[in-house]
């Protein structure tokens, strides 16, 4: 029987993805941006964001010299905004310490903000064909099933076993293709639910398939109920503009523009501080947004005021980086 990597590579030759935008005339910069966007986000969602990002920031220096607002505006809607802030920070480090050239050794790449071991390995393997094992979510799933790797997800003991297997199976040659092949195998065939095992190039010796226990691998995280939080967001408008605040650079939606949040008793004080007097108040339906660690129930409240000095017009809002729930809340507003 052929080795694991030989079978995976033969499958990739026939069925793998070779026409993704970042694969065309691939550079370290393009691969880096795409890999960061693909963390937690699916390929089909990433493609339009990637294309727009590349049109605006075609190279590292353009990205490094841009304002954080500009970078966040091109990330708005993708979520996990620390990824965009780290991308921007890393571009500035590369400009200042590497003469604008993306480093090509694993230690330097891993030292950049927001780039972990697997992402660094993927960037160098995919672009330069360097031999590094990767271990993203897709690869963890394939290897855990194929090799029956037990252990709670993301615990260091489990990761150690998964990395050891990933290292062992990574071939000496064609590492770039193998890396893409493993990602594709995980997202197209060995899917989270209903994997297409009969189309899988490694089903013959897949432990989970042969023992009929695919659902047990990777082992599940014990279910936790997400904590819930409530907030009131004020949509302050004079029907020409809307009032937005920039969030602190650290924390949820760091550096993005958002609606002000106040508790019910301080709305009057808040408006007074802005020198505004309220004409009309209209509550909208509660909107719930789920973060990884908690659920946020937002009570939106439209506050109409006579005149806003510091707000944004609709055309200006389109240029800002806004979190998705805020985009949603103001999407039907006429101003
Ligand atoms: S045989 Fe099925 S479970 Fe095993 S690696 Fe292939 S797709 Fe995944």
PDB file of N, CA, C and O in Angstrom, residues 143-196:
ATOM      1  N   UNK A 143      -6.507  13.720  11.287  1.00  0.00           N
ATOM      2  CA  UNK A 143      -5.522  12.880  11.982  1.00  0.00           C
ATOM      3  C   UNK A 143      -6.134  12.185  13.195  1.00  0.00           C
ATOM      4  O   UNK A 143      -5.831  11.023  13.470  1.00  0.00           O
ATOM      5  N   UNK A 144      -6.985  12.897  13.930  1.00  0.00           N
ATOM      6  CA  UNK A 144      -7.597  12.277  15.115  1.00  0.00           C
ATOM      7  C   UNK A 144      -8.428  11.067  14.716  1.00  0.00           C
ATOM      8  O   UNK A 144      -8.432  10.046  15.405  1.00  0.00           O
ATOM      9  N   UNK A 145      -9.129  11.191  13.586  1.00  0.00           N
ATOM     10  CA  UNK A 145      -9.960  10.066  13.136  1.00  0.00           C
ATOM     11  C   UNK A 145      -9.091   8.946  12.563  1.00  0.00           C
ATOM     12  O   UNK A 145      -9.272   7.780  12.905  1.00  0.00           O
ATOM     13  N   UNK A 146      -8.169   9.331  11.710  1.00  0.00           N
ATOM     14  CA  UNK A 146      -7.381   8.303  11.040  1.00  0.00           C
ATOM     15  C   UNK A 146      -6.530   7.517  12.037  1.00  0.00           C
ATOM     16  O   UNK A 146      -6.415   6.299  11.957  1.00  0.00           O
ATOM     17  N   UNK A 147      -5.956   8.230  13.006  1.00  0.00           N
ATOM     18  CA  UNK A 147      -5.016   7.586  13.933  1.00  0.00           C
ATOM     19  C   UNK A 147      -5.639   7.299  15.301  1.00  0.00           C
ATOM     20  O   UNK A 147      -4.932   6.952  16.237  1.00  0.00           O
ATOM     21  N   UNK A 148      -6.935   7.538  15.439  1.00  0.00           N
ATOM     22  CA  UNK A 148      -7.650   7.338  16.707  1.00  0.00           C
ATOM     23  C   UNK A 148      -6.917   8.023  17.869  1.00  0.00           C
ATOM     24  O   UNK A 148      -6.526   7.380  18.851  1.00  0.00           O
ATOM     25  N   UNK A 149      -6.727   9.329  17.716  1.00  0.00           N
ATOM     26  CA  UNK A 149      -6.034  10.084  18.775  1.00  0.00           C
ATOM     27  C   UNK A 149      -7.067  10.519  19.811  1.00  0.00           C
ATOM     28  O   UNK A 149      -7.983  11.288  19.511  1.00  0.00           O
ATOM     29  N   UNK A 150      -6.899  10.028  21.032  1.00  0.00           N
ATOM     30  CA  UNK A 150      -7.827  10.380  22.106  1.00  0.00           C
ATOM     31  C   UNK A 150      -7.330  11.604  22.861  1.00  0.00           C
ATOM     32  O   UNK A 150      -6.142  11.924  22.828  1.00  0.00           O
ATOM     33  N   UNK A 151      -8.253  12.256  23.569  1.00  0.00           N
ATOM     34  CA  UNK A 151      -7.852  13.374  24.428  1.00  0.00           C
ATOM     35  C   UNK A 151      -8.750  14.570  24.219  1.00  0.00           C
ATOM     36  O   UNK A 151      -9.285  14.776  23.125  1.00  0.00           O
ATOM     37  N   UNK A 152      -8.917  15.364  25.287  1.00  0.00           N
ATOM     38  CA  UNK A 152      -9.764  16.563  25.200  1.00  0.00           C
ATOM     39  C   UNK A 152      -9.173  17.539  24.188  1.00  0.00           C
ATOM     40  O   UNK A 152      -7.963  17.776  24.176  1.00  0.00           O
ATOM     41  N   UNK A 153     -10.015  18.131  23.318  1.00  0.00           N
ATOM     42  CA  UNK A 153      -9.515  19.055  22.298  1.00  0.00           C
ATOM     43  C   UNK A 153      -8.713  20.206  22.911  1.00  0.00           C
ATOM     44  O   UNK A 153      -9.088  20.738  23.956  1.00  0.00           O
ATOM     45  N   UNK A 154      -7.624  20.527  22.244  1.00  0.00           N
ATOM     46  CA  UNK A 154      -6.776  21.670  22.602  1.00  0.00           C
ATOM     47  C   UNK A 154      -6.080  21.578  23.957  1.00  0.00           C
ATOM     48  O   UNK A 154      -5.508  22.562  24.414  1.00  0.00           O
ATOM     49  N   UNK A 155      -6.135  20.434  24.617  1.00  0.00           N
ATOM     50  CA  UNK A 155      -5.313  20.230  25.811  1.00  0.00           C
ATOM     51  C   UNK A 155      -3.891  19.947  25.339  1.00  0.00           C
ATOM     52  O   UNK A 155      -3.693  19.332  24.287  1.00  0.00           O
ATOM     53  N   UNK A 156      -2.892  20.340  26.157  1.00  0.00           N
ATOM     54  CA  UNK A 156      -1.521  20.209  25.653  1.00  0.00           C
ATOM     55  C   UNK A 156      -1.148  18.751  25.378  1.00  0.00           C
ATOM     56  O   UNK A 156      -0.432  18.464  24.416  1.00  0.00           O
ATOM     57  N   UNK A 157      -1.667  17.811  26.196  1.00  0.00           N
ATOM     58  CA  UNK A 157      -1.329  16.398  25.962  1.00  0.00           C
ATOM     59  C   UNK A 157      -1.889  15.934  24.613  1.00  0.00           C
ATOM     60  O   UNK A 157      -1.232  15.193  23.866  1.00  0.00           O
ATOM     61  N   UNK A 158      -3.103  16.398  24.287  1.00  0.00           N
ATOM     62  CA  UNK A 158      -3.722  16.004  23.008  1.00  0.00           C
ATOM     63  C   UNK A 158      -2.953  16.628  21.847  1.00  0.00           C
ATOM     64  O   UNK A 158      -2.642  15.966  20.850  1.00  0.00           O
ATOM     65  N   UNK A 159      -2.640  17.916  22.003  1.00  0.00           N
ATOM     66  CA  UNK A 159      -1.922  18.610  20.926  1.00  0.00           C
ATOM     67  C   UNK A 159      -0.573  17.956  20.666  1.00  0.00           C
ATOM     68  O   UNK A 159      -0.142  17.827  19.520  1.00  0.00           O
ATOM     69  N   UNK A 160       0.073  17.531  21.749  1.00  0.00           N
ATOM     70  CA  UNK A 160       1.386  16.901  21.606  1.00  0.00           C
ATOM     71  C   UNK A 160       1.276  15.646  20.733  1.00  0.00           C
ATOM     72  O   UNK A 160       2.085  15.422  19.822  1.00  0.00           O
ATOM     73  N   UNK A 161       0.237  14.857  21.002  1.00  0.00           N
ATOM     74  CA  UNK A 161       0.057  13.624  20.203  1.00  0.00           C
ATOM     75  C   UNK A 161      -0.256  13.988  18.749  1.00  0.00           C
ATOM     76  O   UNK A 161       0.264  13.383  17.820  1.00  0.00           O
ATOM     77  N   UNK A 162      -1.122  14.996  18.563  1.00  0.00           N
ATOM     78  CA  UNK A 162      -1.507  15.367  17.193  1.00  0.00           C
ATOM     79  C   UNK A 162      -0.310  15.921  16.414  1.00  0.00           C
ATOM     80  O   UNK A 162      -0.107  15.584  15.251  1.00  0.00           O
ATOM     81  N   UNK A 163       0.498  16.754  17.081  1.00  0.00           N
ATOM     82  CA  UNK A 163       1.678  17.301  16.400  1.00  0.00           C
ATOM     83  C   UNK A 163       2.646  16.174  16.014  1.00  0.00           C
ATOM     84  O   UNK A 163       3.230  16.185  14.927  1.00  0.00           O
ATOM     85  N   UNK A 164       2.807  15.219  16.925  1.00  0.00           N
ATOM     86  CA  UNK A 164       3.757  14.124  16.652  1.00  0.00           C
ATOM     87  C   UNK A 164       3.315  13.353  15.407  1.00  0.00           C
ATOM     88  O   UNK A 164       4.129  13.029  14.525  1.00  0.00           O
ATOM     89  N   UNK A 165       2.015  13.093  15.301  1.00  0.00           N
ATOM     90  CA  UNK A 165       1.504  12.365  14.124  1.00  0.00           C
ATOM     91  C   UNK A 165       1.645  13.230  12.871  1.00  0.00           C
ATOM     92  O   UNK A 165       2.071  12.761  11.810  1.00  0.00           O
ATOM     93  N   UNK A 166       1.314  14.520  13.016  1.00  0.00           N
ATOM     94  CA  UNK A 166       1.410  15.424  11.858  1.00  0.00           C
ATOM     95  C   UNK A 166       2.849  15.464  11.340  1.00  0.00           C
ATOM     96  O   UNK A 166       3.087  15.401  10.128  1.00  0.00           O
ATOM     97  N   UNK A 167       3.801  15.548  12.250  1.00  0.00           N
ATOM     98  CA  UNK A 167       5.228  15.576  11.863  1.00  0.00           C
ATOM     99  C   UNK A 167       5.599  14.285  11.136  1.00  0.00           C
ATOM    100  O   UNK A 167       6.260  14.297  10.108  1.00  0.00           O
ATOM    101  N   UNK A 168       5.146  13.176  11.716  1.00  0.00           N
ATOM    102  CA  UNK A 168       5.530  11.863  11.172  1.00  0.00           C
ATOM    103  C   UNK A 168       4.981  11.670   9.752  1.00  0.00           C
ATOM    104  O   UNK A 168       5.660  11.120   8.888  1.00  0.00           O
ATOM    105  N   UNK A 169       3.770  12.147   9.499  1.00  0.00           N
ATOM    106  CA  UNK A 169       3.137  11.882   8.203  1.00  0.00           C
ATOM    107  C   UNK A 169       3.516  12.885   7.111  1.00  0.00           C
ATOM    108  O   UNK A 169       3.282  12.636   5.933  1.00  0.00           O
ATOM    109  N   UNK A 170       4.081  14.027   7.503  1.00  0.00           N
ATOM    110  CA  UNK A 170       4.432  15.039   6.490  1.00  0.00           C
ATOM    111  C   UNK A 170       5.582  14.528   5.623  1.00  0.00           C
ATOM    112  O   UNK A 170       6.619  14.121   6.150  1.00  0.00           O
ATOM    113  N   UNK A 171       5.395  14.547   4.312  1.00  0.00           N
ATOM    114  CA  UNK A 171       6.435  13.969   3.443  1.00  0.00           C
ATOM    115  C   UNK A 171       7.662  14.876   3.331  1.00  0.00           C
ATOM    116  O   UNK A 171       7.596  16.058   3.674  1.00  0.00           O
ATOM    117  N   UNK A 172       8.740  14.323   2.852  1.00  0.00           N
ATOM    118  CA  UNK A 172       9.969  15.100   2.673  1.00  0.00           C
ATOM    119  C   UNK A 172       9.846  16.021   1.463  1.00  0.00           C
ATOM    120  O   UNK A 172      10.441  17.079   1.430  1.00  0.00           O
ATOM    121  N   UNK A 173       9.080  15.571   0.478  1.00  0.00           N
ATOM    122  CA  UNK A 173       8.939  16.379  -0.739  1.00  0.00           C
ATOM    123  C   UNK A 173       7.480  16.768  -0.964  1.00  0.00           C
ATOM    124  O   UNK A 173       6.591  16.198  -0.339  1.00  0.00           O
ATOM    125  N   UNK A 174       7.260  17.707  -1.858  1.00  0.00           N
ATOM    126  CA  UNK A 174       5.900  18.175  -2.205  1.00  0.00           C
ATOM    127  C   UNK A 174       5.132  18.610  -0.961  1.00  0.00           C
ATOM    128  O   UNK A 174       3.934  18.363  -0.831  1.00  0.00           O
ATOM    129  N   UNK A 175       5.845  19.265  -0.057  1.00  0.00           N
ATOM    130  CA  UNK A 175       5.214  19.625   1.213  1.00  0.00           C
ATOM    131  C   UNK A 175       4.131  20.695   1.027  1.00  0.00           C
ATOM    132  O   UNK A 175       3.119  20.697   1.734  1.00  0.00           O
ATOM    133  N   UNK A 176       4.347  21.589   0.060  1.00  0.00           N
ATOM    134  CA  UNK A 176       3.340  22.625  -0.193  1.00  0.00           C
ATOM    135  C   UNK A 176       2.028  22.003  -0.643  1.00  0.00           C
ATOM    136  O   UNK A 176       0.951  22.322  -0.137  1.00  0.00           O
ATOM    137  N   UNK A 177       2.126  21.073  -1.597  1.00  0.00           N
ATOM    138  CA  UNK A 177       0.913  20.415  -2.100  1.00  0.00           C
ATOM    139  C   UNK A 177       0.264  19.575  -1.002  1.00  0.00           C
ATOM    140  O   UNK A 177      -0.953  19.529  -0.862  1.00  0.00           O
ATOM    141  N   UNK A 178       1.100  18.911  -0.223  1.00  0.00           N
ATOM    142  CA  UNK A 178       0.569  18.064   0.856  1.00  0.00           C
ATOM    143  C   UNK A 178      -0.196  18.917   1.874  1.00  0.00           C
ATOM    144  O   UNK A 178      -1.271  18.535   2.349  1.00  0.00           O
ATOM    145  N   UNK A 179       0.355  20.092   2.173  1.00  0.00           N
ATOM    146  CA  UNK A 179      -0.290  20.989   3.140  1.00  0.00           C
ATOM    147  C   UNK A 179      -1.670  21.397   2.634  1.00  0.00           C
ATOM    148  O   UNK A 179      -2.669  21.322   3.353  1.00  0.00           O
ATOM    149  N   UNK A 180      -1.727  21.822   1.363  1.00  0.00           N
ATOM    150  CA  UNK A 180      -3.020  22.208   0.792  1.00  0.00           C
ATOM    151  C   UNK A 180      -3.950  20.991   0.738  1.00  0.00           C
ATOM    152  O   UNK A 180      -5.152  21.086   1.017  1.00  0.00           O
ATOM    153  N   UNK A 181      -3.371  19.836   0.417  1.00  0.00           N
ATOM    154  CA  UNK A 181      -4.179  18.615   0.308  1.00  0.00           C
ATOM    155  C   UNK A 181      -4.830  18.267   1.646  1.00  0.00           C
ATOM    156  O   UNK A 181      -6.012  17.909   1.697  1.00  0.00           O
ATOM    157  N   UNK A 182      -4.078  18.388   2.735  1.00  0.00           N
ATOM    158  CA  UNK A 182      -4.638  18.054   4.042  1.00  0.00           C
ATOM    159  C   UNK A 182      -5.751  19.031   4.430  1.00  0.00           C
ATOM    160  O   UNK A 182      -6.765  18.647   5.006  1.00  0.00           O
ATOM    161  N   UNK A 183      -5.537  20.308   4.091  1.00  0.00           N
ATOM    162  CA  UNK A 183      -6.590  21.292   4.382  1.00  0.00           C
ATOM    163  C   UNK A 183      -7.847  20.960   3.577  1.00  0.00           C
ATOM    164  O   UNK A 183      -8.964  21.015   4.081  1.00  0.00           O
ATOM    165  N   UNK A 184      -7.651  20.621   2.308  1.00  0.00           N
ATOM    166  CA  UNK A 184      -8.793  20.311   1.437  1.00  0.00           C
ATOM    167  C   UNK A 184      -9.494  19.031   1.882  1.00  0.00           C
ATOM    168  O   UNK A 184     -10.723  18.950   1.885  1.00  0.00           O
ATOM    169  N   UNK A 185      -8.694  18.043   2.255  1.00  0.00           N
ATOM    170  CA  UNK A 185      -9.277  16.773   2.695  1.00  0.00           C
ATOM    171  C   UNK A 185     -10.183  17.010   3.907  1.00  0.00           C
ATOM    172  O   UNK A 185     -11.294  16.477   3.990  1.00  0.00           O
ATOM    173  N   UNK A 186      -9.700  17.839   4.827  1.00  0.00           N
ATOM    174  CA  UNK A 186     -10.488  18.136   6.027  1.00  0.00           C
ATOM    175  C   UNK A 186     -11.742  18.925   5.716  1.00  0.00           C
ATOM    176  O   UNK A 186     -12.794  18.693   6.313  1.00  0.00           O
ATOM    177  N   UNK A 187     -11.651  19.868   4.775  1.00  0.00           N
ATOM    178  CA  UNK A 187     -12.845  20.694   4.565  1.00  0.00           C
ATOM    179  C   UNK A 187     -13.791  20.121   3.514  1.00  0.00           C
ATOM    180  O   UNK A 187     -14.979  20.422   3.529  1.00  0.00           O
ATOM    181  N   UNK A 188     -13.294  19.261   2.614  1.00  0.00           N
ATOM    182  CA  UNK A 188     -14.177  18.731   1.560  1.00  0.00           C
ATOM    183  C   UNK A 188     -14.652  17.300   1.824  1.00  0.00           C
ATOM    184  O   UNK A 188     -15.749  16.928   1.422  1.00  0.00           O
ATOM    185  N   UNK A 189     -13.831  16.491   2.466  1.00  0.00           N
ATOM    186  CA  UNK A 189     -14.152  15.062   2.618  1.00  0.00           C
ATOM    187  C   UNK A 189     -14.364  14.671   4.087  1.00  0.00           C
ATOM    188  O   UNK A 189     -15.417  14.170   4.466  1.00  0.00           O
ATOM    189  N   UNK A 190     -13.361  14.930   4.904  1.00  0.00           N
ATOM    190  CA  UNK A 190     -13.455  14.510   6.311  1.00  0.00           C
ATOM    191  C   UNK A 190     -14.121  15.635   7.108  1.00  0.00           C
ATOM    192  O   UNK A 190     -13.539  16.227   8.004  1.00  0.00           O
ATOM    193  N   UNK A 191     -15.356  15.919   6.732  1.00  0.00           N
ATOM    194  CA  UNK A 191     -16.071  17.054   7.317  1.00  0.00           C
ATOM    195  C   UNK A 191     -16.536  16.726   8.734  1.00  0.00           C
ATOM    196  O   UNK A 191     -16.629  15.555   9.107  1.00  0.00           O
ATOM    197  N   UNK A 192     -16.855  17.776   9.473  1.00  0.00           N
ATOM    198  CA  UNK A 192     -17.281  17.614  10.864  1.00  0.00           C
ATOM    199  C   UNK A 192     -18.436  16.603  10.976  1.00  0.00           C
ATOM    200  O   UNK A 192     -18.375  15.670  11.738  1.00  0.00           O
ATOM    201  N   UNK A 193     -19.492  16.831  10.178  1.00  0.00           N
ATOM    202  CA  UNK A 193     -20.568  15.836  10.207  1.00  0.00           C
ATOM    203  C   UNK A 193     -20.679  15.195   8.822  1.00  0.00           C
ATOM    204  O   UNK A 193     -20.356  15.819   7.813  1.00  0.00           O
ATOM    205  N   UNK A 194     -21.135  13.978   8.801  1.00  0.00           N
ATOM    206  CA  UNK A 194     -21.294  13.192   7.572  1.00  0.00           C
ATOM    207  C   UNK A 194     -20.069  13.239   6.648  1.00  0.00           C
ATOM    208  O   UNK A 194     -20.155  13.698   5.498  1.00  0.00           O
ATOM    209  N   UNK A 195     -18.915  12.797   7.127  1.00  0.00           N
ATOM    210  CA  UNK A 195     -17.742  12.758   6.232  1.00  0.00           C
ATOM    211  C   UNK A 195     -17.984  11.794   5.072  1.00  0.00           C
ATOM    212  O   UNK A 195     -18.724  10.814   5.219  1.00  0.00           O
ATOM    213  N   UNK A 196     -17.369  12.114   3.918  1.00  0.00           N
ATOM    214  CA  UNK A 196     -17.585  11.274   2.727  1.00  0.00           C
ATOM    215  C   UNK A 196     -16.481  10.215   2.671  1.00  0.00           C
ATOM    216  O   UNK A 196     -15.586  10.264   1.812  1.00  0.00           O
TER     217      UNK A 196
END
